[in-house]
Coordinates of C-alpha atoms in Angstrom, one line a residue:
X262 CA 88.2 41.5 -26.5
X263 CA 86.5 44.5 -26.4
X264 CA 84.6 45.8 -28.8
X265 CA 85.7 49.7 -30.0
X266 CA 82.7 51.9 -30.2
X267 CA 84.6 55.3 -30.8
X268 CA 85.2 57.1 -33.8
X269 CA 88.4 55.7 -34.5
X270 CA 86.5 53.0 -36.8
X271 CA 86.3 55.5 -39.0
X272 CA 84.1 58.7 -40.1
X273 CA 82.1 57.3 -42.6
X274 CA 81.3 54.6 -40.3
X275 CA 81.0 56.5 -37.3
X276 CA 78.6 58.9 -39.4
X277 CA 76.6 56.0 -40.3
X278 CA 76.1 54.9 -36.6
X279 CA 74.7 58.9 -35.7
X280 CA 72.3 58.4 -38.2
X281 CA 71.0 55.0 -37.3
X282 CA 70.8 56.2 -33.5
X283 CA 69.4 59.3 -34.7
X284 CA 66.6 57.5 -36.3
X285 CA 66.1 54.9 -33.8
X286 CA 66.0 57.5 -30.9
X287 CA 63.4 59.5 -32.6
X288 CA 61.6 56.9 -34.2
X289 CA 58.8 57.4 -32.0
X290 CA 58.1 60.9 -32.8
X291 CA 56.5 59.4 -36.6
X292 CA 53.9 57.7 -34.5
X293 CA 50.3 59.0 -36.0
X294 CA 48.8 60.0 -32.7
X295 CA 51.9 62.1 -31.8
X296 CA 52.2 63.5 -35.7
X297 CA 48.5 65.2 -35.1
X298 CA 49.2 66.2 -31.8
X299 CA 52.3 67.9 -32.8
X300 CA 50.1 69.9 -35.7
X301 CA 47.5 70.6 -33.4
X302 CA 49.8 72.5 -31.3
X303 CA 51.7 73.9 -34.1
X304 CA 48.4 74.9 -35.3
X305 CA 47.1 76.7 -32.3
X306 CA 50.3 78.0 -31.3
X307 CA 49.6 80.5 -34.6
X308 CA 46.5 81.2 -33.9
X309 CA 47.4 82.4 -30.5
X310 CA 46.3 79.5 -28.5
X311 CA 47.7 78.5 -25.2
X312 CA 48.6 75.1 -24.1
X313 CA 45.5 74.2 -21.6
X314 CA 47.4 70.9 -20.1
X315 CA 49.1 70.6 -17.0
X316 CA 47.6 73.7 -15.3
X317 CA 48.6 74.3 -11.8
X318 CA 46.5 74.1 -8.9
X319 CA 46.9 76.0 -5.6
X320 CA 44.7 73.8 -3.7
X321 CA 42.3 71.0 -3.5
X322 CA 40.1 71.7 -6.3
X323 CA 36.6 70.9 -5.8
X324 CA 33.3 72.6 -7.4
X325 CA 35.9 75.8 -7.2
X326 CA 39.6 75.7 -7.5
X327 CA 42.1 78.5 -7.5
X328 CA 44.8 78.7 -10.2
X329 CA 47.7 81.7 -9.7
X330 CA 45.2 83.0 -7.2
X331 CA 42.3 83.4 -9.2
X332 CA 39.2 81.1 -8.4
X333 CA 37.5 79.1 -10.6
X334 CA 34.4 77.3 -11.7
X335 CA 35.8 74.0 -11.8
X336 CA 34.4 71.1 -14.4
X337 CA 37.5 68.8 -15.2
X338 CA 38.0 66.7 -11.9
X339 CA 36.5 64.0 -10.4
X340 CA 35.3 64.6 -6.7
X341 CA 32.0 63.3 -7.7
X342 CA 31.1 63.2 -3.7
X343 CA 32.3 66.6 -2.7
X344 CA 34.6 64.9 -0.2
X345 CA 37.9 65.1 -1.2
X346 CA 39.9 67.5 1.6
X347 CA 36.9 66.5 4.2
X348 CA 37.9 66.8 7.7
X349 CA 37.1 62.9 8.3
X350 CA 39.0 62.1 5.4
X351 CA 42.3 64.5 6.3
X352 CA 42.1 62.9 9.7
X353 CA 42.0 59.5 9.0
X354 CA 45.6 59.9 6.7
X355 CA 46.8 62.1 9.2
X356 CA 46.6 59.2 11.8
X357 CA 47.9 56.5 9.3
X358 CA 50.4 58.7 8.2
X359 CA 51.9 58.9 11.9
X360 CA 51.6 55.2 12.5
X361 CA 52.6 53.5 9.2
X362 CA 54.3 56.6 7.3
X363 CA 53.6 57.5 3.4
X364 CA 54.9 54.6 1.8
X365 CA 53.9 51.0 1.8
X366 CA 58.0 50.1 2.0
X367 CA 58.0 47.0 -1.0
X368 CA 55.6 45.3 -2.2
X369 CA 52.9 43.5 0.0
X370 CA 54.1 39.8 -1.0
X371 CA 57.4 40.1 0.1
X372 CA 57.3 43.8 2.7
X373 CA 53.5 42.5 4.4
X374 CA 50.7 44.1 4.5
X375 CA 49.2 47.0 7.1
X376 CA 46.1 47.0 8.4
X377 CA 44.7 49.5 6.3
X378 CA 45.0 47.7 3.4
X379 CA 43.0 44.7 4.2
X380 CA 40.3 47.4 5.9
X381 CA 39.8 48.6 2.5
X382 CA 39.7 45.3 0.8
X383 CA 37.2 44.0 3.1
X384 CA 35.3 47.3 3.2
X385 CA 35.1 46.7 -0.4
X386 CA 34.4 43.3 -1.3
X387 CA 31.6 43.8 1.7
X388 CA 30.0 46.3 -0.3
X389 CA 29.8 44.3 -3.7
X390 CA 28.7 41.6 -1.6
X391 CA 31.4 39.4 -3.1
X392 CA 34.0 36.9 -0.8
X393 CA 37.2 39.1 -1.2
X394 CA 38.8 42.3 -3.1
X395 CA 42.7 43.1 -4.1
X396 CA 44.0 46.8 -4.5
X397 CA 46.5 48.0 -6.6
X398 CA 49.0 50.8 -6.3
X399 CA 47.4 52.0 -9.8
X400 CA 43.9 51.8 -11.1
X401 CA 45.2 51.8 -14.9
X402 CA 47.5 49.0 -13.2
X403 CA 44.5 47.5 -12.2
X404 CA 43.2 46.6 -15.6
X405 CA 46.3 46.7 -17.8
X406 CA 47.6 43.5 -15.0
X407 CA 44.8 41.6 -14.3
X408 CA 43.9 41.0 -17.9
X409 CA 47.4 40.6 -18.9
X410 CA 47.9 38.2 -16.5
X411 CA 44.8 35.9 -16.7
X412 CA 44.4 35.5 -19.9
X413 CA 46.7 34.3 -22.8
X414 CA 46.9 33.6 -26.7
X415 CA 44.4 30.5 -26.7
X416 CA 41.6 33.2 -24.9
X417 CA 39.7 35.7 -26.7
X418 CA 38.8 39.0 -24.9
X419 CA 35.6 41.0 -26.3
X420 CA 35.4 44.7 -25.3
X421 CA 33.5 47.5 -26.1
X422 CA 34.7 49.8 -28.8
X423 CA 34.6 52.8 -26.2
X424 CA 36.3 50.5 -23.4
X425 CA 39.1 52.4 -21.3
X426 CA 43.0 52.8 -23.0
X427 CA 43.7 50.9 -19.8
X428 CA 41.2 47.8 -20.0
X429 CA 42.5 47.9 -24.0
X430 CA 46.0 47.7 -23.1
X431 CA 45.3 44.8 -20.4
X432 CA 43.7 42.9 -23.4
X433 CA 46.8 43.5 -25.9
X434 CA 49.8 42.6 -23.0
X435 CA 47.4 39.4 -22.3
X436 CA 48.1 37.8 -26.3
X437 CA 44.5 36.8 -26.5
X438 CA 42.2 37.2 -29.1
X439 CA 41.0 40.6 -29.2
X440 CA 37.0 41.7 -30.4
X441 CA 36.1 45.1 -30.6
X442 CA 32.1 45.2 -30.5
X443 CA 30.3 48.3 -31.4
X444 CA 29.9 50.9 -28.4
X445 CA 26.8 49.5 -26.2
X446 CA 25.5 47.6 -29.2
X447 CA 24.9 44.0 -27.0
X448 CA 23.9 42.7 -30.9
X449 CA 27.0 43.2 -32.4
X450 CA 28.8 41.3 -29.0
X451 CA 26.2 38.5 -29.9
X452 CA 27.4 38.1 -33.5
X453 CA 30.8 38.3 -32.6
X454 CA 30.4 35.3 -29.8
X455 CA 28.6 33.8 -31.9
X456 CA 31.2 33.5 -35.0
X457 CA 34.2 33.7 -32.7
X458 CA 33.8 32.4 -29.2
X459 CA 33.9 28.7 -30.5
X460 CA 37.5 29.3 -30.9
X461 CA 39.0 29.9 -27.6
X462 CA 39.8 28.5 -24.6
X463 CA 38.1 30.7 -22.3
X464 CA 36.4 34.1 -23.1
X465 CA 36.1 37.2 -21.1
X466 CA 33.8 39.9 -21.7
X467 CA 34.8 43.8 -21.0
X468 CA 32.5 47.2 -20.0
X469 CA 32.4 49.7 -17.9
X470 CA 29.7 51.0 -15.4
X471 CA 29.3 54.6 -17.0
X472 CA 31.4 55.3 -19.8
X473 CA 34.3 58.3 -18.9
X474 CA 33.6 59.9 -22.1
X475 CA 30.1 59.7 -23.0
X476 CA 28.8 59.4 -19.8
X477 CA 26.4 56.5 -20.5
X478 CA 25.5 53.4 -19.4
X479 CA 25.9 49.5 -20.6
X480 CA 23.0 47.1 -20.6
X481 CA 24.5 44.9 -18.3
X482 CA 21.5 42.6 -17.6
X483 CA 21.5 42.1 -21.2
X484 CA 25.6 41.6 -20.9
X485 CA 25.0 39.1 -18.8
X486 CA 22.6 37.3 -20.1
X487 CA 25.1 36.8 -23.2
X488 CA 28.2 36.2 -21.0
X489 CA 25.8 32.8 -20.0
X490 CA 24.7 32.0 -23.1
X491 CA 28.5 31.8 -24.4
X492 CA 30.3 30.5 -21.1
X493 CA 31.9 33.8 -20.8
X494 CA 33.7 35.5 -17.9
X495 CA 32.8 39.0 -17.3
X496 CA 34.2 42.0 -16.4
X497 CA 33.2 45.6 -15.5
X498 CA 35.2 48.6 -14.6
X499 CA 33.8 50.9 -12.0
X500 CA 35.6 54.0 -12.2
X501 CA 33.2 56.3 -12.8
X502 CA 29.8 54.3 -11.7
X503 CA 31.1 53.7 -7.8
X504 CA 30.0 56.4 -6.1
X505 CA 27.6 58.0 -8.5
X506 CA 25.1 55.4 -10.0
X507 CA 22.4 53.7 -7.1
X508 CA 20.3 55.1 -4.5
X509 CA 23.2 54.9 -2.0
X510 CA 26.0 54.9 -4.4
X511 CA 26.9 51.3 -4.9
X512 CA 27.4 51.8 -8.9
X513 CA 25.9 50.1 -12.0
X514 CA 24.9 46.5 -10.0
X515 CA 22.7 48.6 -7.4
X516 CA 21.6 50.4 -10.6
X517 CA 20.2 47.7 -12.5
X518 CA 19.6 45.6 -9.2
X519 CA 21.8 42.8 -10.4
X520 CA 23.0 39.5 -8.2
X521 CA 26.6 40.4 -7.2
X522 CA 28.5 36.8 -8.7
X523 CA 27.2 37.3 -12.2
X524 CA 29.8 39.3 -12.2
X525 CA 32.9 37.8 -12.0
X526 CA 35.6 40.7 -11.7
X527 CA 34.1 43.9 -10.2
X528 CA 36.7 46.6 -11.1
X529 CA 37.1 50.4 -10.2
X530 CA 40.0 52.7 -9.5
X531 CA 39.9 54.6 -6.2
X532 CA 40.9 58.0 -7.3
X533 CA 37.2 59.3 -8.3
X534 CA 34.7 58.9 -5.4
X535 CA 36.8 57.3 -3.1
X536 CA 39.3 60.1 -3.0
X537 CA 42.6 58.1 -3.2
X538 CA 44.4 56.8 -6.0
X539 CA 44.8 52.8 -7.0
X540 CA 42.2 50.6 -8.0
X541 CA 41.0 47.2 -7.0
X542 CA 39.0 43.7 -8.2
X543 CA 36.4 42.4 -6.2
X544 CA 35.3 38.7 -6.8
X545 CA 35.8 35.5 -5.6
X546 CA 38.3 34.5 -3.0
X547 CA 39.8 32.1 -5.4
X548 CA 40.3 34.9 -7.9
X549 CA 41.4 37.2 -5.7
X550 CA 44.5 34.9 -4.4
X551 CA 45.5 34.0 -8.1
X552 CA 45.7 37.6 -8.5
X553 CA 47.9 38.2 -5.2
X554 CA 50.3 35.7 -6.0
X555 CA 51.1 36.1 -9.8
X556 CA 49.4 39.6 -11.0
X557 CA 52.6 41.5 -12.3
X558 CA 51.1 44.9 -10.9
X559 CA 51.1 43.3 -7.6
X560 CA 53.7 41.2 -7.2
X561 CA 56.1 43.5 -8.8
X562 CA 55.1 47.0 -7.6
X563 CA 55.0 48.6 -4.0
X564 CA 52.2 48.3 -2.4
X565 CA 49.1 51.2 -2.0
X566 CA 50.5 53.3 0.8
X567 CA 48.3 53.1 3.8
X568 CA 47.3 56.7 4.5
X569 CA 45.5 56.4 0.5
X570 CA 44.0 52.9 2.2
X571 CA 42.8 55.5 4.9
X572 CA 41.7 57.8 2.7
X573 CA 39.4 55.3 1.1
X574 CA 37.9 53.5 3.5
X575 CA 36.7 56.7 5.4
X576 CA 35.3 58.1 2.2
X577 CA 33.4 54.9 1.3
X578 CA 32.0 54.8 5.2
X579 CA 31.3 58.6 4.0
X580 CA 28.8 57.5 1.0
X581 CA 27.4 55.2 2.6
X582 CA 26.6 56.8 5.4
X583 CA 25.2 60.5 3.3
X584 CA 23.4 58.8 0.6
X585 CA 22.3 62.5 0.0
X586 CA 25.3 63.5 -2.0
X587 CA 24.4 61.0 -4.4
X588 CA 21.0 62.6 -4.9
X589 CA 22.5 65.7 -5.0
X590 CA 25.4 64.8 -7.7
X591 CA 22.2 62.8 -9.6
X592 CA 20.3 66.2 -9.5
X593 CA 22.7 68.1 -10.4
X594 CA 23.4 66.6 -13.1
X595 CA 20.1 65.9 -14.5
X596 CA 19.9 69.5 -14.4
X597 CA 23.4 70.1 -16.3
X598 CA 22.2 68.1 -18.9
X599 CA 18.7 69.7 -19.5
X600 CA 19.9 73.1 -18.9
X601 CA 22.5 72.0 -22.3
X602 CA 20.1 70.8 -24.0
X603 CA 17.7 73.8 -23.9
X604 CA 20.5 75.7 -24.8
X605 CA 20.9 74.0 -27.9
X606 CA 24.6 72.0 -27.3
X607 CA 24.7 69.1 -28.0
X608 CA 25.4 66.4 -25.3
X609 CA 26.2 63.3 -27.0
X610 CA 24.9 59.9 -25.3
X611 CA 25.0 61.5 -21.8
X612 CA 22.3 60.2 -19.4
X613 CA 22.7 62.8 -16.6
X614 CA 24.9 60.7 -14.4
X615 CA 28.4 62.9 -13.3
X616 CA 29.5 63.1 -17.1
X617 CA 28.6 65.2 -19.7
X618 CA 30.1 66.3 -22.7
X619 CA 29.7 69.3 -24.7
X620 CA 30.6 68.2 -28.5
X621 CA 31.9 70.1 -31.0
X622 CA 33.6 67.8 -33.4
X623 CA 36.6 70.0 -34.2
X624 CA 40.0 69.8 -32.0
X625 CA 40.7 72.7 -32.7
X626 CA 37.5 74.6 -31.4
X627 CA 37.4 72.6 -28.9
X628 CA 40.8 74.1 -27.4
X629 CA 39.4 77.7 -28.2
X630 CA 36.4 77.2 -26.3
X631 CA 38.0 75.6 -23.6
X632 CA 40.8 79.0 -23.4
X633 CA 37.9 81.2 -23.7
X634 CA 36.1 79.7 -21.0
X635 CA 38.9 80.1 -18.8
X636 CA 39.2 83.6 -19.3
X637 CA 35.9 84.1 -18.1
X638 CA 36.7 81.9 -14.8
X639 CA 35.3 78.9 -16.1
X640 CA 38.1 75.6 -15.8
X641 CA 36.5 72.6 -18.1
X642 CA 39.3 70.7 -20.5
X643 CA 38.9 69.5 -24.4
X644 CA 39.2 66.0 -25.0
X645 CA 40.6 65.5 -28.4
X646 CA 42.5 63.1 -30.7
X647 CA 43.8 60.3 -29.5
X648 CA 41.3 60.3 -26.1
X649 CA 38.7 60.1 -28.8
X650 CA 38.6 60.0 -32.4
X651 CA 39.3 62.0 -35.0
X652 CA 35.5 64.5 -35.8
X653 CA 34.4 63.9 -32.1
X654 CA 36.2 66.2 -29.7
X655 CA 34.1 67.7 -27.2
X656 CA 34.2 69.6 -23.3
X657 CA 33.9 67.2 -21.2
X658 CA 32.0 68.5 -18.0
X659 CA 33.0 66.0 -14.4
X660 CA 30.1 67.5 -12.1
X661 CA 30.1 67.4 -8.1
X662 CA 27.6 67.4 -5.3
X663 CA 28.9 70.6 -4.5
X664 CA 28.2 72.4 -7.5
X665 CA 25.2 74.4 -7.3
X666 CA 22.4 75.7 -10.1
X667 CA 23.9 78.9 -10.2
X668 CA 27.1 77.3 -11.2
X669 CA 25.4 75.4 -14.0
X670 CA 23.6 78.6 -15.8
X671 CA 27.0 80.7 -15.3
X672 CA 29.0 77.6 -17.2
X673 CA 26.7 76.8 -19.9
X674 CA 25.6 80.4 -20.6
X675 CA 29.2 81.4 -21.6
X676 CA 29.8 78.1 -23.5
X677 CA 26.7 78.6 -25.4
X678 CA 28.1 83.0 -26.1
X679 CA 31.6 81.7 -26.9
X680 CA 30.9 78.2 -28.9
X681 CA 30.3 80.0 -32.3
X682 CA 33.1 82.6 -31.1
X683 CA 35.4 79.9 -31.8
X684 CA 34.1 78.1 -34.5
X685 CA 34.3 81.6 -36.3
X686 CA 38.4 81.4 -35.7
X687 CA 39.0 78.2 -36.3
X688 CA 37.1 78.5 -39.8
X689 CA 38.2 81.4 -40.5
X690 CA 42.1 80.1 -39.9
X691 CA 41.3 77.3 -42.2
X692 CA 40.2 79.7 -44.9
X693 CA 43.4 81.5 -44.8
X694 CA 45.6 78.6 -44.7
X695 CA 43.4 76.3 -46.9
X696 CA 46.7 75.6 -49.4
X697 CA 49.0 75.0 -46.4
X698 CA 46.4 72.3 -45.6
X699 CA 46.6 70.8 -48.4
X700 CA 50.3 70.6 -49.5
X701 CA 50.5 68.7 -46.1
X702 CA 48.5 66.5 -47.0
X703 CA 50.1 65.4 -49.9
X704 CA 53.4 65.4 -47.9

């Protein structure tokens, strides 16, 4: 018998059921993180602030980028190399493209593979000295599928309290055990193994190369030296230290000169320095077949396409082979930073390596500085709440080897003029609406 969902059953009842889906349909929307959102665009929607996401590029956007066909100064992507669009580059998915097409077809377990895709995979494992390397259609896949998948509720995974929303997730779909340790503070990861890592099974320890936000860097000799001490597994994510940290580009290992196997799961994405998009673990070959034959993101999804293979191979021969546009994104940077800093802005925990951030605590300025800056032909995004917490929204500044000196003064000069611009409106809103403020809060 069927079951009668219409409105025959009565209009009380059938009242009752447009409520419940009501609430369950837009049960989401009392989520905390998408409450403050919501206000913070209510918020500067009165004060005459535009919505800065999802702005429209008209082509490749490098140190410049043109938006409506205006160009700007361009801070907010991540073509650390200056390579993205480069002849080789365009060439090498041009010919893929005509042999293999765009898409991978399924995924590689059950469609097979293409010769790019082992290229890259060997091209990569080769460079982390490691025996082999899998890539994924997704670098958040990356992470949110290889922790899921290799570790369960008897494990314990211990990340850094400023670890990727991608290398979090992996650690909540695995079940384990999850420690959040204090952001670089290797003291508080030894306390925690200490008390906790008797408890579990197996233990993996999380961090990154150079840290997306900050733009700083782990003490990963020190990292390891614990991962031995408490029989731990190790991994560490790559995204923004391939390509940018090293003499020649190699990332946080050539950094600190580190033997490649005490590192057991070298991670990045492939969208950064290597132009492409996906990600991939390096390790051993034992690893890297558990992972083809039972890693979710693998196994279940399409396979990279072979022209974004293409595309990363020939920018990684690219690196390797101009080892000066690492200098130059090093320099560059270096001088980003100390031009900031003698212009009194505050740069956080930046080192001078690709990222910097410009911090100015309040969401709200951060979004006027940001507009204002793109007035004056200046593209560089706010990062607030929920990419970082609540008091700590900043500019975050992605730098190139292309940009030049020139580039630097122009960009920090203006955010140095309209910083106090903004904090002067967003004050001066608060003044004005200070019992608003506080009626919601009691709400």
């Amino acid at each position: 018998m069927k079951n009668n969902h219409s409105c025959q059953a009565g209009p009380a009842a059938a009242e009752q059921s447009a409520v419940a889906h009501e609430s369950c349909a837009s049960g989401f929307t009392r989520m905390r993180s998408k409450l403050s959102f919501d206000r913070l665009v209510e918020m500067g929607a009165k004060m005459g602030l535009e919505n800065p996401l999802f702005v429209c590029h008209d082509r490749a956007a490098k140190a410049t980028t043109l938006v409506r066909g205006k160009e700007y100064l361009n801070f907010s992507t991540y073509d650390y190399l200056g390579i993205n669009a480069h002849p080789e580059i365009t060439e090498a998915v041009t010919k893929a493209a005509s042999v293999f097409g765009t898409s991978a077809g399924a995924s590689r377990l059950v469609g097979g593979e293409r010769p790019p895709h082992r290229e890259l995979e060997q091209a990569m494992a080769d460079l982390y000295e490691v025996e082999d390397c899998i890539a994924y259609v997704s670098g958040h896949a990356t992470n949110v599928s290889t922790l899921g998948f290799l570790f369960g509720p008897r494990d314990a995974i211990f990340h850094d309290g400023l670890a990727h929303n991608s290398l979090v997730q992996g650690s909540r779909l695995s079940g384990a055990a999850r420690y959040s340790y204090a952001h670089n503070d290797c003291d508080a990861l030894e306390e925690m193994l200490k008390t906790r890592r008797g408890e579990h099974k197996r233990a993996v320890i999380v961090t990154e190369g150079l840290f997306s936000m900050d733009g700083n860097i782990p003490d990963l000799p020190r990292i390891i030296e614990l991962k031995k001490k408490y029989d731990c597994m190790l991994l560490v994510d790559e995204a923004h230290s391939l390509g940018v940290l090293g003499k020649t580009g190699r990332g946080v290992r050539e950094y600190y000169g580190i033997k490649p196997t005490d590192v057991d799961m070298w991670m990045s994405t492939l969208s950064k320095a290597m132009c492409g998009c996906g990600g991939f673990i390096a390790g051993s070959r034992e690893l890297v077949e558990f992972l083809k034959y039972g890693s979710p993101g693998f196994v279940f999804s399409v396979g990279m396409p072979p022209v974004i293979a293409a595309a990363c191979s020939k920018a990684l021969e690219i690196m390797l082979r101009e080892p000066q546009r690492v200098h130059k994104l090093q320099q560059i940077t270096r001088f980003f930073l100390e031009y900031a800093q003698s212009k009194g802005l505050d740069t956080g925990a930046a080192q001078g390596y690709a990222i910097v951030p410009v911090m100015v605590g309040d969401s709200m300025v951060a979004g006027f500085l940001s507009a204002a800056l793109f007035k004056r032909g200046i593209y560089v995004m706010p990062v607030t709440f929920p990419a970082v917490k609540e008091g700590t929204a900043r500019l975050r500044f992605f730098l190139s080897a292309a940009h030049q000196e020139e580039h630097i003064r122009k960009t920090l000069d203006a955010v140095a003029e309209e910083l106090p611009k903004a904090q002067a409106i967003v004050e001066k809103y608060q003044r004005e609406h200070q019992d608003e403020a506080q009626t919601d809060e009691k709400s």
